[in-house]
XYZ file of C-alpha atoms in Angstrom:
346
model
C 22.884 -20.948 -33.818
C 21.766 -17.406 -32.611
C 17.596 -17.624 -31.876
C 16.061 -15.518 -33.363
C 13.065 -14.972 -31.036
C 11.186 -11.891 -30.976
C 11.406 -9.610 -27.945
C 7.642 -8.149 -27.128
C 7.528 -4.369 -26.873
C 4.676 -3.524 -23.654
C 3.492 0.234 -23.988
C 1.904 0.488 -20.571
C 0.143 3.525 -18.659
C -0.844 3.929 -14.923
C -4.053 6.124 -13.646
C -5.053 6.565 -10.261
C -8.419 6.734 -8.927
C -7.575 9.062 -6.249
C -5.732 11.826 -5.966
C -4.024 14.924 -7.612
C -4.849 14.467 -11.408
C -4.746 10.467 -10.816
C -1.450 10.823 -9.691
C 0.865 7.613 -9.017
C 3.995 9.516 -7.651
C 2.703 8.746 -4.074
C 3.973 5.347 -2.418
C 0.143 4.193 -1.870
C -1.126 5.611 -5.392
C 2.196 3.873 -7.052
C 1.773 0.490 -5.097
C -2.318 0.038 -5.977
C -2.584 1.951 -8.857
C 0.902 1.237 -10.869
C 3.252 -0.981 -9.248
C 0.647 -4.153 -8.763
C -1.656 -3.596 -12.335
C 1.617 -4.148 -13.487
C 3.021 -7.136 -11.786
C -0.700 -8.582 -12.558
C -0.480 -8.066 -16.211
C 3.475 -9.443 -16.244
C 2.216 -12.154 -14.305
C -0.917 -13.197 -16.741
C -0.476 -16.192 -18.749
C -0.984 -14.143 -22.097
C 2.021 -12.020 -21.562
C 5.615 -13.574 -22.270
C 8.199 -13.177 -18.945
C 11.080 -11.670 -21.652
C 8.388 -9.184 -22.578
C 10.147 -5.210 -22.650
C 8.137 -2.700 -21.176
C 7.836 0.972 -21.807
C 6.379 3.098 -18.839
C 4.333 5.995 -20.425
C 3.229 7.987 -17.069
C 5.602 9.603 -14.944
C 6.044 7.900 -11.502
C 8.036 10.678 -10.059
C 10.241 9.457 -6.860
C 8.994 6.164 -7.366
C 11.348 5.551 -10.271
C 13.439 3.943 -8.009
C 11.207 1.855 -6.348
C 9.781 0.465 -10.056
C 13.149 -0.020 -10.881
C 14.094 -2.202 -8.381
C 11.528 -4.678 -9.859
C 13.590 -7.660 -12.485
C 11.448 -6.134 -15.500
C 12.555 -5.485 -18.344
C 11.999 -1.564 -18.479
C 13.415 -0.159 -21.762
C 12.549 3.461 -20.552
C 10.631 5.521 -17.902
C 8.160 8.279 -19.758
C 7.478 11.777 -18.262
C 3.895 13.183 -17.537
C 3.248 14.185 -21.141
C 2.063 10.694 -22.182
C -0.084 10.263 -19.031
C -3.699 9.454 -19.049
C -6.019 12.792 -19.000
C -9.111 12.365 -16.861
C -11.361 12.056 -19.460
C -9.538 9.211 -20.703
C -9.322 7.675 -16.965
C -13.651 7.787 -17.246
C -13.416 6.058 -20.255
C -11.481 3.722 -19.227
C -13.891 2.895 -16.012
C -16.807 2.891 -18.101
C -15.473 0.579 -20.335
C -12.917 -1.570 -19.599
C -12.494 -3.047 -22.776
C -10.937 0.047 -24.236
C -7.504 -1.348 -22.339
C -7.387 -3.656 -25.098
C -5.578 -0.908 -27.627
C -3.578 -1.473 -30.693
C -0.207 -2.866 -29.992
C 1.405 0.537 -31.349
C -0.565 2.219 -28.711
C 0.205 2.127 -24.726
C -2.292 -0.422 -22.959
C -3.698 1.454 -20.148
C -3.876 -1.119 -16.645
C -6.709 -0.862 -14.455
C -6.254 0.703 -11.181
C -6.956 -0.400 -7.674
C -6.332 2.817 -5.140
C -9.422 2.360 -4.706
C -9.950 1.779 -0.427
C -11.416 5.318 0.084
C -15.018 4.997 1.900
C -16.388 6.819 -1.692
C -15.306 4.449 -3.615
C -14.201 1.206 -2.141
C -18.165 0.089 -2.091
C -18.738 1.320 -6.153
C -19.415 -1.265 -8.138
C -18.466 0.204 -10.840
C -14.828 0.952 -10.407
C -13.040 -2.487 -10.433
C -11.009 -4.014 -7.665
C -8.358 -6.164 -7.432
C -9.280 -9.961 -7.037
C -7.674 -12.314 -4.616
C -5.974 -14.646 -6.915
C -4.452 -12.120 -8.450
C -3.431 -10.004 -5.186
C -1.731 -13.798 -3.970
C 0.079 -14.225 -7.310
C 1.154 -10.184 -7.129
C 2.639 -10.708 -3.214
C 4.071 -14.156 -3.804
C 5.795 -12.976 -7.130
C 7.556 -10.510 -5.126
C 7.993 -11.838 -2.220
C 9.899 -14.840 -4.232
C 12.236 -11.844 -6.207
C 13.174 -10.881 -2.693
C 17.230 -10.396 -3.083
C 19.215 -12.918 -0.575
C 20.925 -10.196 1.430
C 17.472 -8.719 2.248
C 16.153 -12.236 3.330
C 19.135 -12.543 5.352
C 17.912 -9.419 7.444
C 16.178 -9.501 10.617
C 11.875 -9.706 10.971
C 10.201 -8.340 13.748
C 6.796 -9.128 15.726
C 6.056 -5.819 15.976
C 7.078 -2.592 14.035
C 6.375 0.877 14.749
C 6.420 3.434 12.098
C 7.942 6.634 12.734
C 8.348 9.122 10.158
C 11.294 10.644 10.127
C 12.018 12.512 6.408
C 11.463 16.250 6.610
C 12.640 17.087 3.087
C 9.969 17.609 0.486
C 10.337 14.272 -1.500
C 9.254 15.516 -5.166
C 9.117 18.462 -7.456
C 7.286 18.614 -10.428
C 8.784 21.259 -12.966
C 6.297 19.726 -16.037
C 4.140 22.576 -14.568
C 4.117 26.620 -15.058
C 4.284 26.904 -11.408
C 6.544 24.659 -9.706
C 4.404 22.519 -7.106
C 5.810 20.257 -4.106
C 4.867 17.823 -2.105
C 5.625 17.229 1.811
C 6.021 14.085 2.980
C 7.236 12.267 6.331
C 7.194 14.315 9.338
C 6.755 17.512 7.476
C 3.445 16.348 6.501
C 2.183 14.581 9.766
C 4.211 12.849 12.917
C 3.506 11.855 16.341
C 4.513 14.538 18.971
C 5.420 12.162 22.044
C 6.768 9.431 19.464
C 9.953 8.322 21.697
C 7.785 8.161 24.917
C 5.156 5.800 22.402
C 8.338 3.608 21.776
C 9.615 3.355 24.867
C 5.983 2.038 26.443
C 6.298 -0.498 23.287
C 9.405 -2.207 23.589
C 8.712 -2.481 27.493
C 5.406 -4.445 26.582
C 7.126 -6.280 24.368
C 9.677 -7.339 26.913
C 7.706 -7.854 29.272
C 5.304 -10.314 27.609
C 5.911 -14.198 26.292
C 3.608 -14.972 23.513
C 2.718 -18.131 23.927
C 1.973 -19.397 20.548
C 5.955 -18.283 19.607
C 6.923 -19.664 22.886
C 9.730 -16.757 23.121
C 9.866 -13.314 23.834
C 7.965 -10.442 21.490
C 10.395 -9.167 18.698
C 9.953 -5.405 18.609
C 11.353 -2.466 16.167
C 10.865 1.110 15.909
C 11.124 2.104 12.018
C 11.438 4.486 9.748
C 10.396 3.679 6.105
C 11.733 6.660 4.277
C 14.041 5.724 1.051
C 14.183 2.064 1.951
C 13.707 -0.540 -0.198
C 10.464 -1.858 -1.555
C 11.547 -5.383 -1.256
C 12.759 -4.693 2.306
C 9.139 -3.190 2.842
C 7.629 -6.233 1.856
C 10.400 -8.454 3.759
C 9.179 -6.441 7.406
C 5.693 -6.853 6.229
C 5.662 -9.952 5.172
C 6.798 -11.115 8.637
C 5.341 -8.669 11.039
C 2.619 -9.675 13.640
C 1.134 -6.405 14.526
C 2.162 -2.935 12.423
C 1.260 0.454 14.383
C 1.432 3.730 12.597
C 0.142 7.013 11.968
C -2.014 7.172 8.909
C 0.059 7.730 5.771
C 1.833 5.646 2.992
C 3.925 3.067 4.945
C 1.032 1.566 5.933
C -0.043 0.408 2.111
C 2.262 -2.094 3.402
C -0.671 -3.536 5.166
C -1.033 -5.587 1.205
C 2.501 -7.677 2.112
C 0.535 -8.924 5.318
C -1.245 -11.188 3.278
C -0.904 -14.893 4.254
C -0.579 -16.313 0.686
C -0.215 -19.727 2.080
C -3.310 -19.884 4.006
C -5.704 -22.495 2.090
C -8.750 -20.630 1.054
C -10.424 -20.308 -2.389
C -8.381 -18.343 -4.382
C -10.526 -18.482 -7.281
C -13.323 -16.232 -5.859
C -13.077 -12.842 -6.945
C -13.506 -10.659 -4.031
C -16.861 -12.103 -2.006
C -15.485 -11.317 1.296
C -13.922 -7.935 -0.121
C -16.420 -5.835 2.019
C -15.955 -7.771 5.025
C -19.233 -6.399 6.824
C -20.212 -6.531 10.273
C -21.629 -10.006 9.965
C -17.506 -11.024 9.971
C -16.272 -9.367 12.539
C -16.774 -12.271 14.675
C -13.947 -13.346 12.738
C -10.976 -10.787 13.567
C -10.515 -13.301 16.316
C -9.290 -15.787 14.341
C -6.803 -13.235 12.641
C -3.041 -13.717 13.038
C -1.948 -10.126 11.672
C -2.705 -7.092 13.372
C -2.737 -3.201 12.624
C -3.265 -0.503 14.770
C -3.737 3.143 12.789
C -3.348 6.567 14.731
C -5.989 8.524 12.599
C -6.002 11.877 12.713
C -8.687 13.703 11.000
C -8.390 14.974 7.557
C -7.453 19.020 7.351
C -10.444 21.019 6.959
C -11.009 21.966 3.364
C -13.664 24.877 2.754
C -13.455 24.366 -1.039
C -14.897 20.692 -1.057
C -18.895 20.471 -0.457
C -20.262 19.123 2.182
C -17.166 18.844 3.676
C -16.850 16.391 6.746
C -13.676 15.775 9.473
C -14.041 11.917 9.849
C -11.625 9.506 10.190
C -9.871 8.207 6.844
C -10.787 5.155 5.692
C -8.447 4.111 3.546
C -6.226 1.639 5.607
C -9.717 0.405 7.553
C -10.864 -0.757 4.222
C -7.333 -2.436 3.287
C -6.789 -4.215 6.110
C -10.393 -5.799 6.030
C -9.353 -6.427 2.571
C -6.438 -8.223 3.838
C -8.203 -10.031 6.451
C -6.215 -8.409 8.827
C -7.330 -7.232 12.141
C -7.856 -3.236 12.319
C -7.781 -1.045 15.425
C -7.922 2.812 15.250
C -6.456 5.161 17.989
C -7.777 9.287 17.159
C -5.306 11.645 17.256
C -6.354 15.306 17.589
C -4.396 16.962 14.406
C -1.728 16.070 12.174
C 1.581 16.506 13.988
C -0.328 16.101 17.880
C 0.402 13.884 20.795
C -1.069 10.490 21.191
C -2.573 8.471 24.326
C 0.043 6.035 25.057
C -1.991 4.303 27.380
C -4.491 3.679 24.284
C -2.156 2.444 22.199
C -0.371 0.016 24.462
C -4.169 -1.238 25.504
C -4.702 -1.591 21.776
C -1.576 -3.555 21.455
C -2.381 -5.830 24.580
C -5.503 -6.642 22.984
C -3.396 -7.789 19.731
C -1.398 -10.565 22.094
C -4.023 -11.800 24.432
């Protein structure tokens, strides 16, 4: 006998707190403010794991990435169902007003939210830890078994490599692109960095592996989000220049370290009264910053450091160092870096 069990229909839409008209069609945008709202509401215990989902905002490039996921995705929406911003205030004001009729799309909350404007609000709601270990450990069990089967490193460096511009959006009257990879920023005196890496890596015996430093230069362009999470997931120390690979930083998370999942985010802050603890850390990240462009339209405009991946990898409870970089596409201090990166393995 055929069953005769309803299929639920999930209407869903993504926002982002940051960026070009809450745009999720960038890698850290898609993983904070689509990708994991999404695995936490397909995760819940009110939702049903055969349940078909709709996706009612345009994710541009990251199509692929979403699609990798074992959903059940009837179809992928364009930008002309996505949130407006005055809906996206609503919606922070009052989360409640997710809860829609089932005919209409259910709006999931979003958590791009590691900015030093907003990552202290109170108001703008944050990802919790039990549902940040059930969101890694979900995917990190749906890894395929030829990806598992692929080498882990101790150490990556990132190295952007992609020069193309990696999306186009023709929804508008004038057609507006997007750099990304090396176009966008890149480390001058990158092979020289590499070379200084591997040789400290060779050189040195970490004694709680008992074995020589595992070390691979990267490039993250295209690749597959579960073979993101695979590196991640087993890499001691990450270095990188600041842009999108290094949302990654969320896959660092030891989900089978025995702490109290069921607090929401007390240590979320992690203020100077715990850095005592960064000792005790296993993971490490070191970020080349370089300052943000100079914008004259934005008030009070200010060149500091970015914030975001500071903020994550306290988050994380990872343990964050930051090398400066004078512009976007500049040289870095080797000798920093590789000082930095002793520090990580004494």
């Amino acid at each position: 006998q055929m069953s005769t069990t309803s299929v639920v229909e999930k209407k869903v839409v993504f926002h982002g707190n940051e960026g070009y008209a809450t745009s999720v069609t960038h890698y850290y945008h898609f993983l904070f403010a689509a990708l994991f709202p999404l695995l936490e509401f397909h995760t819940s215990s009110h939702v049903n794991e055969s349940s078909q989902y709709v996706i009612c905002t345009d994710v541009g490039p990251m199509k692929s990435l979403l699609c990798e996921m074992p959903l059940n995705i009837l179809s992928l929406a364009g930008s002309a169902t996505s949130l407006s911003r005055k809906d996206v205030e609503v919606i922070k004001q009052d989360p409640v007003s997710r809860q829609t009729k089932a005919s209409h799309p259910t709006a999931l909350p979003a958590y791009d939210n590691f900015t030093e404007t907003i990552f202290n609000d109170p108001h703008i709601p944050h990802l919790s830890k039990a549902s940040l270990y059930r969101v890694v450990q979900w995917i990190r069990q749906h890894i395929p078994p030829y990806i598992q089967e692929l080498p882990t490193y101790d150490v990556l460096l990132i190295e952007r490599t992609d020069k193309e511009t990696y999306f186009r959006d023709v929804s508008t009257v004038v057609s507006r692109e997007r750099p990304s990879g090396a176009s966008l920023r890149r480390i001058e005196n990158h092979q020289e960095l590499s070379e200084a890496i591997a040789h400290v890596c060779n050189s040195t015996q970490q004694q709680t592996l008992g074995r020589p430093i595992t070390y691979a230069n990267i490039s993250l362009e295209r690749c597959s989000l579960f073979y993101q999470c695979h590196l991640f997931s087993h890499a001691k120390i990450v270095i990188g220049q600041h842009g999108a690979a290094l949302s990654n930083i969320a896959f660092m998370i030891d989900t089978d370290h025995n702490v109290d999942k069921s607090k929401a985010d007390d240590d979320k802050k992690h203020n100077e009264s715990n850095e005592g603890n960064l000792k005790k850390r296993k993971r490490h990240v070191i970020e080349i910053n370089p300052p943000p462009a100079y914008n004259p339209a934005k008030e009070h405009f200010k060149r500091v450091a970015r914030q975001h991946f500071r903020n994550l990898s306290r988050f994380m409870a990872v343990n964050y160092q930051c090398i400066s970089q004078e512009h976007d596409v500049a040289p870095v201090d080797v000798k920093m870096v590789v000082d930095a990166l002793k520090k990580c393995l004494e």
